[in-house]
Amino acid sequence: MRRLGALLWLALVLLASGYLALRLHDGLGFRTDLLALLPREEQDPVLQRANDAVTKALGRRVLALVGHADRETARKAATTLGDALLATGQVERIGEGIDVDRLKRLGALYFPHRQSLLSDGDRALLAAGKGEEVATRALSQAFGFAGLVDAGLLRNDPFLLLPSFLTNLPFPLSRLTPDEGMLSVAENGTTWVLVSAVLAGEPFELDLQDRLVGAFDAAVRDMPGVTVKRLGAVFFAHAGSRTAITEASTLGTLSLVGTMLLVGLAFRRAGPLLHNLLALGVGMTVGLSGSLLLFGELHVAALLFGASLIGVAVDYSLHYSASLFDPLSGSPSDRLRHVLPGIALGLVTTLIGYAALMLAPFPGLRQIAAFSIIGLVGAFLTVVLWLPSLDRARRLTHGAWMLRAAAGLWSFWEARRWRAVRLALVLGCALAGAVGLARLSADDDVRRLQAVSAELKHEQDEIQRLIGATTAAQFLLVQAADDEAALRRQEDLAATLAGLKAKGSIAGYQMPAAFVPSARTQRENRALVATALDGPLLATQRASLGLPPADPNDKGPNKAPEGALTLDDALAADSVPFLRELVLGPGLHVVALQGLNDPDAVRAAVAGTAGVRLVNPTADFSALLAKYRHRALLLTGLAGLMMLPVLMWRYGWRGGLWALLPPGAALILAPAVVGLMGQDFTFFHAMALVLILSIGVDYAVFCAESGVEEQPVTMLAVWLATLTTLLSFGMLTFSAVPAVHSFGVTMLVGISIAFLFAPLAARGTRHNETTNDARLL
């Protein structure tokens, strides 16, 4: 029967290997967006749609400032950089901004509706009956020293209402000015020229990152003497993905080499080393291929954490190989029969812990859980079905000193001479736990989860300062029955936002209603122009400008239409920058906020406005992390409760509780140590506790399954398993990604504590019924 199972498992492993080879040939798909690891809260789908749309629009935007003391050199370099980006095929368009051509298209869009469009200042003057001031301003612009007003415009717009409207539009990039088709700003003798682009794909696609960033860097290298500053999610994603992939390779290699050295030094034979490598290789292969089959693509974090699976997958083969040190070990089948209950129960309890990760609504963590579950099952089946047939090793006789050293920990918990030290250790742990937990504080700020390049962050800040805009994703979501109602709602909100700007709560804002007023406002504007300007002042104004009297029956092409300018007209013209990003659908609009300094003040100010709500993705994600940090702790408790019936079935109620004591102590002391280290407790610290529980129970089960004569061999296996786990998960403490580092620190501390207390699991089990529990202390 085992022979048939071994053949079936071989066929399955070959299929998995073939599938993985095929995927490697076609190119593996890895996601690098850290937010993919975060929860997708079940919320209003409209809000989620708006959030995704704004995040996507911002994520695909690329900005660069090309600077040089010579204006022409800066302009030429900017053109070269734009051409290089366009040549990659990864850019949808170049030159998003307010250039001369766009201004002409803006004029073509707005000109027919010039009498319906008023700047806020002109509207206030006309409403106050101060039309003369508007007329006088137009005359000064027409006859002033630097007057550049077009005569054709004056004939059709003698009060110059349209230029006033265009000048006061709340365009972003406020410090940039058009300069012969380019947007630029001068500061301290340097001319900075803007190069803007919109990506054709997602910034977190590795292939897109490599091509675009590679072309960007190559173009910059060919511009000696030119300073280039860059801004865009693609640059941060590229830096982060390179770091993650490099770490996965480096830490995985170190973990594998360390494990091989440890096994080689412990067993001094090729057979056990090859057996452990086989179990590990099969586990990694089926884990990776199974995850790719389930999800289609993987997050780089799954690859990074998957590399850490090395330290867990090898536990079962180590436990089998350690039986070679047992003087009573017989044939390979006898060795398997001896260790099978322990490794099977250890697998079940470990899988329960990893299955808890599957309950978390985190796509990335589900991938990690699936990778680990499939890989562990693969390693276990390899040990059970293949190793007895491949094992030709005889009993090992060289490890007497290792067995004595390994048995020392068990002796520490059993021997009477260590009673005072045990008491001091327990009291010390209790004190450390109390102090550490009292000092422990939580920090769920999502911005602290990933390593951000200091150089890129500095360049981002410099670009935002130079162009006078930010790339923040905070916005107000305006929802109404249709576009007209949404525009009216924004106009009613304008005074509130102006007050918030005056108080410094926000630096500025852009809303669709500022570019396309509602039909109601346009009707009111026409009425104001007719009563405050055309009626009393038009004839005089035209005469002052040397124009003939207006013909009331004029039916020419320049006569203003009766209908209002609509959002559909503006979107179809594609001449208003960023308008398409502000209009998500009929009646669903976005008011982009610049420089949000006081979210609470903004939220309070709009609280009474129907259909308007503040959306702050960073704060929302941080709030969700706090919620799921609590849920992770609940998952840990749930996993423990799910393990308890299995342990009680095997060891009885007392034995089951003793088996949970070592990982339980680790669950309490690991966060306490984090607090003593001065670190804040995050969601990823909490998720590490789930794995500490499952892996710690593994060690406890191995000890609980051991008889008195077998204790040295069992502890040697637990020693080796612990060291390989620390070599893998402990390596994560060296990660530059804060989330991964937090996970690694907690695992390092928790696994060490679970190992320290593991021998206590033998108390109360049916294998140790004669043990005097009172001797514990």
PDB file of N, CA and C in Angstrom, residues 3-62:
ATOM      1  N   ARG A   3       3.841   1.401  -1.128  1.00  0.00           N
ATOM      2  CA  ARG A   3       4.508   1.474  -2.435  1.00  0.00           C
ATOM      3  C   ARG A   3       3.628   2.177  -3.447  1.00  0.00           C
ATOM      4  N   LEU A   4       2.339   1.854  -3.437  1.00  0.00           N
ATOM      5  CA  LEU A   4       1.404   2.513  -4.355  1.00  0.00           C
ATOM      6  C   LEU A   4       1.304   4.005  -4.028  1.00  0.00           C
ATOM      7  N   GLY A   5       1.229   4.313  -2.744  1.00  0.00           N
ATOM      8  CA  GLY A   5       1.167   5.716  -2.343  1.00  0.00           C
ATOM      9  C   GLY A   5       2.413   6.477  -2.772  1.00  0.00           C
ATOM     10  N   ALA A   6       3.589   5.822  -2.659  1.00  0.00           N
ATOM     11  CA  ALA A   6       4.836   6.467  -3.065  1.00  0.00           C
ATOM     12  C   ALA A   6       4.841   6.758  -4.559  1.00  0.00           C
ATOM     13  N   LEU A   7       4.315   5.815  -5.368  1.00  0.00           N
ATOM     14  CA  LEU A   7       4.266   6.023  -6.818  1.00  0.00           C
ATOM     15  C   LEU A   7       3.288   7.143  -7.183  1.00  0.00           C
ATOM     16  N   LEU A   8       2.143   7.140  -6.522  1.00  0.00           N
ATOM     17  CA  LEU A   8       1.171   8.213  -6.791  1.00  0.00           C
ATOM     18  C   LEU A   8       1.737   9.578  -6.402  1.00  0.00           C
ATOM     19  N   TRP A   9       2.444   9.603  -5.281  1.00  0.00           N
ATOM     20  CA  TRP A   9       3.038  10.874  -4.849  1.00  0.00           C
ATOM     21  C   TRP A   9       4.136  11.311  -5.823  1.00  0.00           C
ATOM     22  N   LEU A  10       4.899  10.354  -6.352  1.00  0.00           N
ATOM     23  CA  LEU A  10       5.916  10.675  -7.344  1.00  0.00           C
ATOM     24  C   LEU A  10       5.288  11.291  -8.591  1.00  0.00           C
ATOM     25  N   ALA A  11       4.177  10.709  -9.020  1.00  0.00           N
ATOM     26  CA  ALA A  11       3.494  11.243 -10.208  1.00  0.00           C
ATOM     27  C   ALA A  11       3.007  12.665  -9.959  1.00  0.00           C
ATOM     28  N   LEU A  12       2.477  12.895  -8.771  1.00  0.00           N
ATOM     29  CA  LEU A  12       1.969  14.227  -8.445  1.00  0.00           C
ATOM     30  C   LEU A  12       3.104  15.252  -8.370  1.00  0.00           C
ATOM     31  N   VAL A  13       4.232  14.839  -7.788  1.00  0.00           N
ATOM     32  CA  VAL A  13       5.380  15.746  -7.689  1.00  0.00           C
ATOM     33  C   VAL A  13       5.930  16.066  -9.070  1.00  0.00           C
ATOM     34  N   LEU A  14       5.965  15.073  -9.954  1.00  0.00           N
ATOM     35  CA  LEU A  14       6.429  15.326 -11.319  1.00  0.00           C
ATOM     36  C   LEU A  14       5.505  16.288 -12.051  1.00  0.00           C
ATOM     37  N   LEU A  15       4.192  16.122 -11.851  1.00  0.00           N
ATOM     38  CA  LEU A  15       3.247  17.059 -12.456  1.00  0.00           C
ATOM     39  C   LEU A  15       3.462  18.475 -11.932  1.00  0.00           C
ATOM     40  N   ALA A  16       3.648  18.595 -10.611  1.00  0.00           N
ATOM     41  CA  ALA A  16       3.884  19.914 -10.018  1.00  0.00           C
ATOM     42  C   ALA A  16       5.178  20.527 -10.551  1.00  0.00           C
ATOM     43  N   SER A  17       6.212  19.686 -10.692  1.00  0.00           N
ATOM     44  CA  SER A  17       7.484  20.179 -11.204  1.00  0.00           C
ATOM     45  C   SER A  17       7.348  20.641 -12.655  1.00  0.00           C
ATOM     46  N   GLY A  18       6.594  19.872 -13.461  1.00  0.00           N
ATOM     47  CA  GLY A  18       6.382  20.264 -14.849  1.00  0.00           C
ATOM     48  C   GLY A  18       5.607  21.566 -14.965  1.00  0.00           C
ATOM     49  N   TYR A  19       4.589  21.706 -14.131  1.00  0.00           N
ATOM     50  CA  TYR A  19       3.806  22.953 -14.154  1.00  0.00           C
ATOM     51  C   TYR A  19       4.660  24.142 -13.741  1.00  0.00           C
ATOM     52  N   LEU A  20       5.494  23.937 -12.712  1.00  0.00           N
ATOM     53  CA  LEU A  20       6.352  25.025 -12.256  1.00  0.00           C
ATOM     54  C   LEU A  20       7.374  25.396 -13.332  1.00  0.00           C
ATOM     55  N   ALA A  21       7.939  24.386 -14.008  1.00  0.00           N
ATOM     56  CA  ALA A  21       8.894  24.667 -15.084  1.00  0.00           C
ATOM     57  C   ALA A  21       8.222  25.449 -16.209  1.00  0.00           C
ATOM     58  N   LEU A  22       6.972  25.091 -16.526  1.00  0.00           N
ATOM     59  CA  LEU A  22       6.240  25.807 -17.564  1.00  0.00           C
ATOM     60  C   LEU A  22       6.009  27.256 -17.171  1.00  0.00           C
ATOM     61  N   ARG A  23       5.637  27.483 -15.926  1.00  0.00           N
ATOM     62  CA  ARG A  23       5.410  28.848 -15.458  1.00  0.00           C
ATOM     63  C   ARG A  23       6.711  29.645 -15.440  1.00  0.00           C
ATOM     64  N   LEU A  24       7.797  28.983 -15.070  1.00  0.00           N
ATOM     65  CA  LEU A  24       9.081  29.675 -15.080  1.00  0.00           C
ATOM     66  C   LEU A  24       9.477  30.061 -16.497  1.00  0.00           C
ATOM     67  N   HIS A  25       9.162  29.202 -17.442  1.00  0.00           N
ATOM     68  CA  HIS A  25       9.478  29.498 -18.843  1.00  0.00           C
ATOM     69  C   HIS A  25       8.659  30.677 -19.348  1.00  0.00           C
ATOM     70  N   ASP A  26       7.387  30.727 -18.957  1.00  0.00           N
ATOM     71  CA  ASP A  26       6.510  31.815 -19.399  1.00  0.00           C
ATOM     72  C   ASP A  26       6.728  33.102 -18.610  1.00  0.00           C
ATOM     73  N   GLY A  27       7.394  32.987 -17.481  1.00  0.00           N
ATOM     74  CA  GLY A  27       7.621  34.169 -16.642  1.00  0.00           C
ATOM     75  C   GLY A  27       6.637  34.218 -15.491  1.00  0.00           C
ATOM     76  N   LEU A  28       7.168  34.157 -14.275  1.00  0.00           N
ATOM     77  CA  LEU A  28       6.314  34.190 -13.095  1.00  0.00           C
ATOM     78  C   LEU A  28       5.764  35.597 -12.879  1.00  0.00           C
ATOM     79  N   GLY A  29       4.518  35.667 -12.457  1.00  0.00           N
ATOM     80  CA  GLY A  29       3.912  36.959 -12.149  1.00  0.00           C
ATOM     81  C   GLY A  29       3.942  37.223 -10.657  1.00  0.00           C
ATOM     82  N   PHE A  30       4.625  38.289 -10.259  1.00  0.00           N
ATOM     83  CA  PHE A  30       4.696  38.652  -8.843  1.00  0.00           C
ATOM     84  C   PHE A  30       4.126  40.043  -8.657  1.00  0.00           C
ATOM     85  N   ARG A  31       3.313  40.217  -7.620  1.00  0.00           N
ATOM     86  CA  ARG A  31       2.820  41.535  -7.248  1.00  0.00           C
ATOM     87  C   ARG A  31       3.758  42.140  -6.218  1.00  0.00           C
ATOM     88  N   THR A  32       3.936  43.456  -6.307  1.00  0.00           N
ATOM     89  CA  THR A  32       4.839  44.137  -5.382  1.00  0.00           C
ATOM     90  C   THR A  32       4.128  45.171  -4.530  1.00  0.00           C
ATOM     91  N   ASP A  33       2.846  45.378  -4.761  1.00  0.00           N
ATOM     92  CA  ASP A  33       2.103  46.381  -4.006  1.00  0.00           C
ATOM     93  C   ASP A  33       1.860  45.872  -2.598  1.00  0.00           C
ATOM     94  N   LEU A  34       2.440  46.547  -1.600  1.00  0.00           N
ATOM     95  CA  LEU A  34       2.270  46.104  -0.219  1.00  0.00           C
ATOM     96  C   LEU A  34       0.814  46.169   0.216  1.00  0.00           C
ATOM     97  N   LEU A  35       0.033  47.091  -0.378  1.00  0.00           N
ATOM     98  CA  LEU A  35      -1.366  47.210   0.008  1.00  0.00           C
ATOM     99  C   LEU A  35      -2.162  45.965  -0.365  1.00  0.00           C
ATOM    100  N   ALA A  36      -1.617  45.136  -1.279  1.00  0.00           N
ATOM    101  CA  ALA A  36      -2.299  43.890  -1.623  1.00  0.00           C
ATOM    102  C   ALA A  36      -2.303  42.926  -0.448  1.00  0.00           C
ATOM    103  N   LEU A  37      -1.394  43.136   0.510  1.00  0.00           N
ATOM    104  CA  LEU A  37      -1.377  42.308   1.712  1.00  0.00           C
ATOM    105  C   LEU A  37      -2.428  42.734   2.715  1.00  0.00           C
ATOM    106  N   LEU A  38      -2.997  43.918   2.502  1.00  0.00           N
ATOM    107  CA  LEU A  38      -3.870  44.507   3.507  1.00  0.00           C
ATOM    108  C   LEU A  38      -5.317  44.110   3.275  1.00  0.00           C
ATOM    109  N   PRO A  39      -6.173  44.294   4.273  1.00  0.00           N
ATOM    110  CA  PRO A  39      -7.550  43.816   4.191  1.00  0.00           C
ATOM    111  C   PRO A  39      -8.381  44.594   3.195  1.00  0.00           C
ATOM    112  N   ARG A  40      -9.291  43.884   2.547  1.00  0.00           N
ATOM    113  CA  ARG A  40     -10.293  44.510   1.691  1.00  0.00           C
ATOM    114  C   ARG A  40     -11.608  44.450   2.470  1.00  0.00           C
ATOM    115  N   GLU A  41     -11.833  45.495   3.223  1.00  0.00           N
ATOM    116  CA  GLU A  41     -12.996  45.534   4.101  1.00  0.00           C
ATOM    117  C   GLU A  41     -14.283  45.501   3.295  1.00  0.00           C
ATOM    118  N   GLU A  42     -15.242  44.755   3.757  1.00  0.00           N
ATOM    119  CA  GLU A  42     -16.551  44.745   3.112  1.00  0.00           C
ATOM    120  C   GLU A  42     -17.227  46.075   3.405  1.00  0.00           C
ATOM    121  N   GLN A  43     -17.277  46.935   2.399  1.00  0.00           N
ATOM    122  CA  GLN A  43     -17.780  48.272   2.613  1.00  0.00           C
ATOM    123  C   GLN A  43     -18.622  48.676   1.420  1.00  0.00           C
ATOM    124  N   ASP A  44     -19.096  49.902   1.460  1.00  0.00           N
ATOM    125  CA  ASP A  44     -19.892  50.458   0.391  1.00  0.00           C
ATOM    126  C   ASP A  44     -19.152  50.280  -0.937  1.00  0.00           C
ATOM    127  N   PRO A  45     -19.728  49.554  -1.901  1.00  0.00           N
ATOM    128  CA  PRO A  45     -19.029  49.352  -3.176  1.00  0.00           C
ATOM    129  C   PRO A  45     -18.758  50.653  -3.914  1.00  0.00           C
ATOM    130  N   VAL A  46     -19.610  51.659  -3.715  1.00  0.00           N
ATOM    131  CA  VAL A  46     -19.366  52.955  -4.350  1.00  0.00           C
ATOM    132  C   VAL A  46     -18.108  53.577  -3.785  1.00  0.00           C
ATOM    133  N   LEU A  47     -17.957  53.507  -2.476  1.00  0.00           N
ATOM    134  CA  LEU A  47     -16.760  54.047  -1.840  1.00  0.00           C
ATOM    135  C   LEU A  47     -15.517  53.290  -2.286  1.00  0.00           C
ATOM    136  N   GLN A  48     -15.631  51.972  -2.382  1.00  0.00           N
ATOM    137  CA  GLN A  48     -14.491  51.176  -2.822  1.00  0.00           C
ATOM    138  C   GLN A  48     -14.126  51.507  -4.263  1.00  0.00           C
ATOM    139  N   ARG A  49     -15.156  51.691  -5.093  1.00  0.00           N
ATOM    140  CA  ARG A  49     -14.906  52.045  -6.495  1.00  0.00           C
ATOM    141  C   ARG A  49     -14.186  53.389  -6.600  1.00  0.00           C
ATOM    142  N   ALA A  50     -14.634  54.352  -5.823  1.00  0.00           N
ATOM    143  CA  ALA A  50     -13.999  55.667  -5.842  1.00  0.00           C
ATOM    144  C   ALA A  50     -12.563  55.582  -5.344  1.00  0.00           C
ATOM    145  N   ASN A  51     -12.369  54.843  -4.277  1.00  0.00           N
ATOM    146  CA  ASN A  51     -11.030  54.699  -3.711  1.00  0.00           C
ATOM    147  C   ASN A  51     -10.079  54.061  -4.713  1.00  0.00           C
ATOM    148  N   ASP A  52     -10.555  53.005  -5.358  1.00  0.00           N
ATOM    149  CA  ASP A  52      -9.722  52.315  -6.340  1.00  0.00           C
ATOM    150  C   ASP A  52      -9.402  53.221  -7.526  1.00  0.00           C
ATOM    151  N   ALA A  53     -10.398  53.988  -7.975  1.00  0.00           N
ATOM    152  CA  ALA A  53     -10.197  54.852  -9.139  1.00  0.00           C
ATOM    153  C   ALA A  53      -9.168  55.937  -8.850  1.00  0.00           C
ATOM    154  N   VAL A  54      -9.275  56.570  -7.692  1.00  0.00           N
ATOM    155  CA  VAL A  54      -8.335  57.631  -7.347  1.00  0.00           C
ATOM    156  C   VAL A  54      -6.938  57.059  -7.143  1.00  0.00           C
ATOM    157  N   THR A  55      -6.853  55.934  -6.433  1.00  0.00           N
ATOM    158  CA  THR A  55      -5.552  55.311  -6.197  1.00  0.00           C
ATOM    159  C   THR A  55      -4.907  54.890  -7.505  1.00  0.00           C
ATOM    160  N   LYS A  56      -5.717  54.350  -8.410  1.00  0.00           N
ATOM    161  CA  LYS A  56      -5.185  53.922  -9.703  1.00  0.00           C
ATOM    162  C   LYS A  56      -4.686  55.104 -10.507  1.00  0.00           C
ATOM    163  N   ALA A  57      -5.461  56.197 -10.517  1.00  0.00           N
ATOM    164  CA  ALA A  57      -5.063  57.381 -11.279  1.00  0.00           C
ATOM    165  C   ALA A  57      -3.758  57.949 -10.749  1.00  0.00           C
ATOM    166  N   LEU A  58      -3.634  58.034  -9.418  1.00  0.00           N
ATOM    167  CA  LEU A  58      -2.401  58.551  -8.832  1.00  0.00           C
ATOM    168  C   LEU A  58      -1.236  57.600  -9.066  1.00  0.00           C
ATOM    169  N   GLY A  59      -1.509  56.306  -8.957  1.00  0.00           N
ATOM    170  CA  GLY A  59      -0.441  55.321  -9.105  1.00  0.00           C
ATOM    171  C   GLY A  59       0.159  55.295 -10.488  1.00  0.00           C
ATOM    172  N   ARG A  60      -0.638  55.611 -11.500  1.00  0.00           N
ATOM    173  CA  ARG A  60      -0.135  55.552 -12.877  1.00  0.00           C
ATOM    174  C   ARG A  60       0.546  56.846 -13.319  1.00  0.00           C
ATOM    175  N   ARG A  61       0.539  57.844 -12.476  1.00  0.00           N
ATOM    176  CA  ARG A  61       1.107  59.128 -12.868  1.00  0.00           C
ATOM    177  C   ARG A  61       2.609  59.155 -12.574  1.00  0.00           C
ATOM    178  N   VAL A  62       3.373  59.653 -13.507  1.00  0.00           N
ATOM    179  CA  VAL A  62       4.814  59.801 -13.369  1.00  0.00           C
ATOM    180  C   VAL A  62       5.168  61.258 -13.640  1.00  0.00           C
TER     181      VAL A  62
END
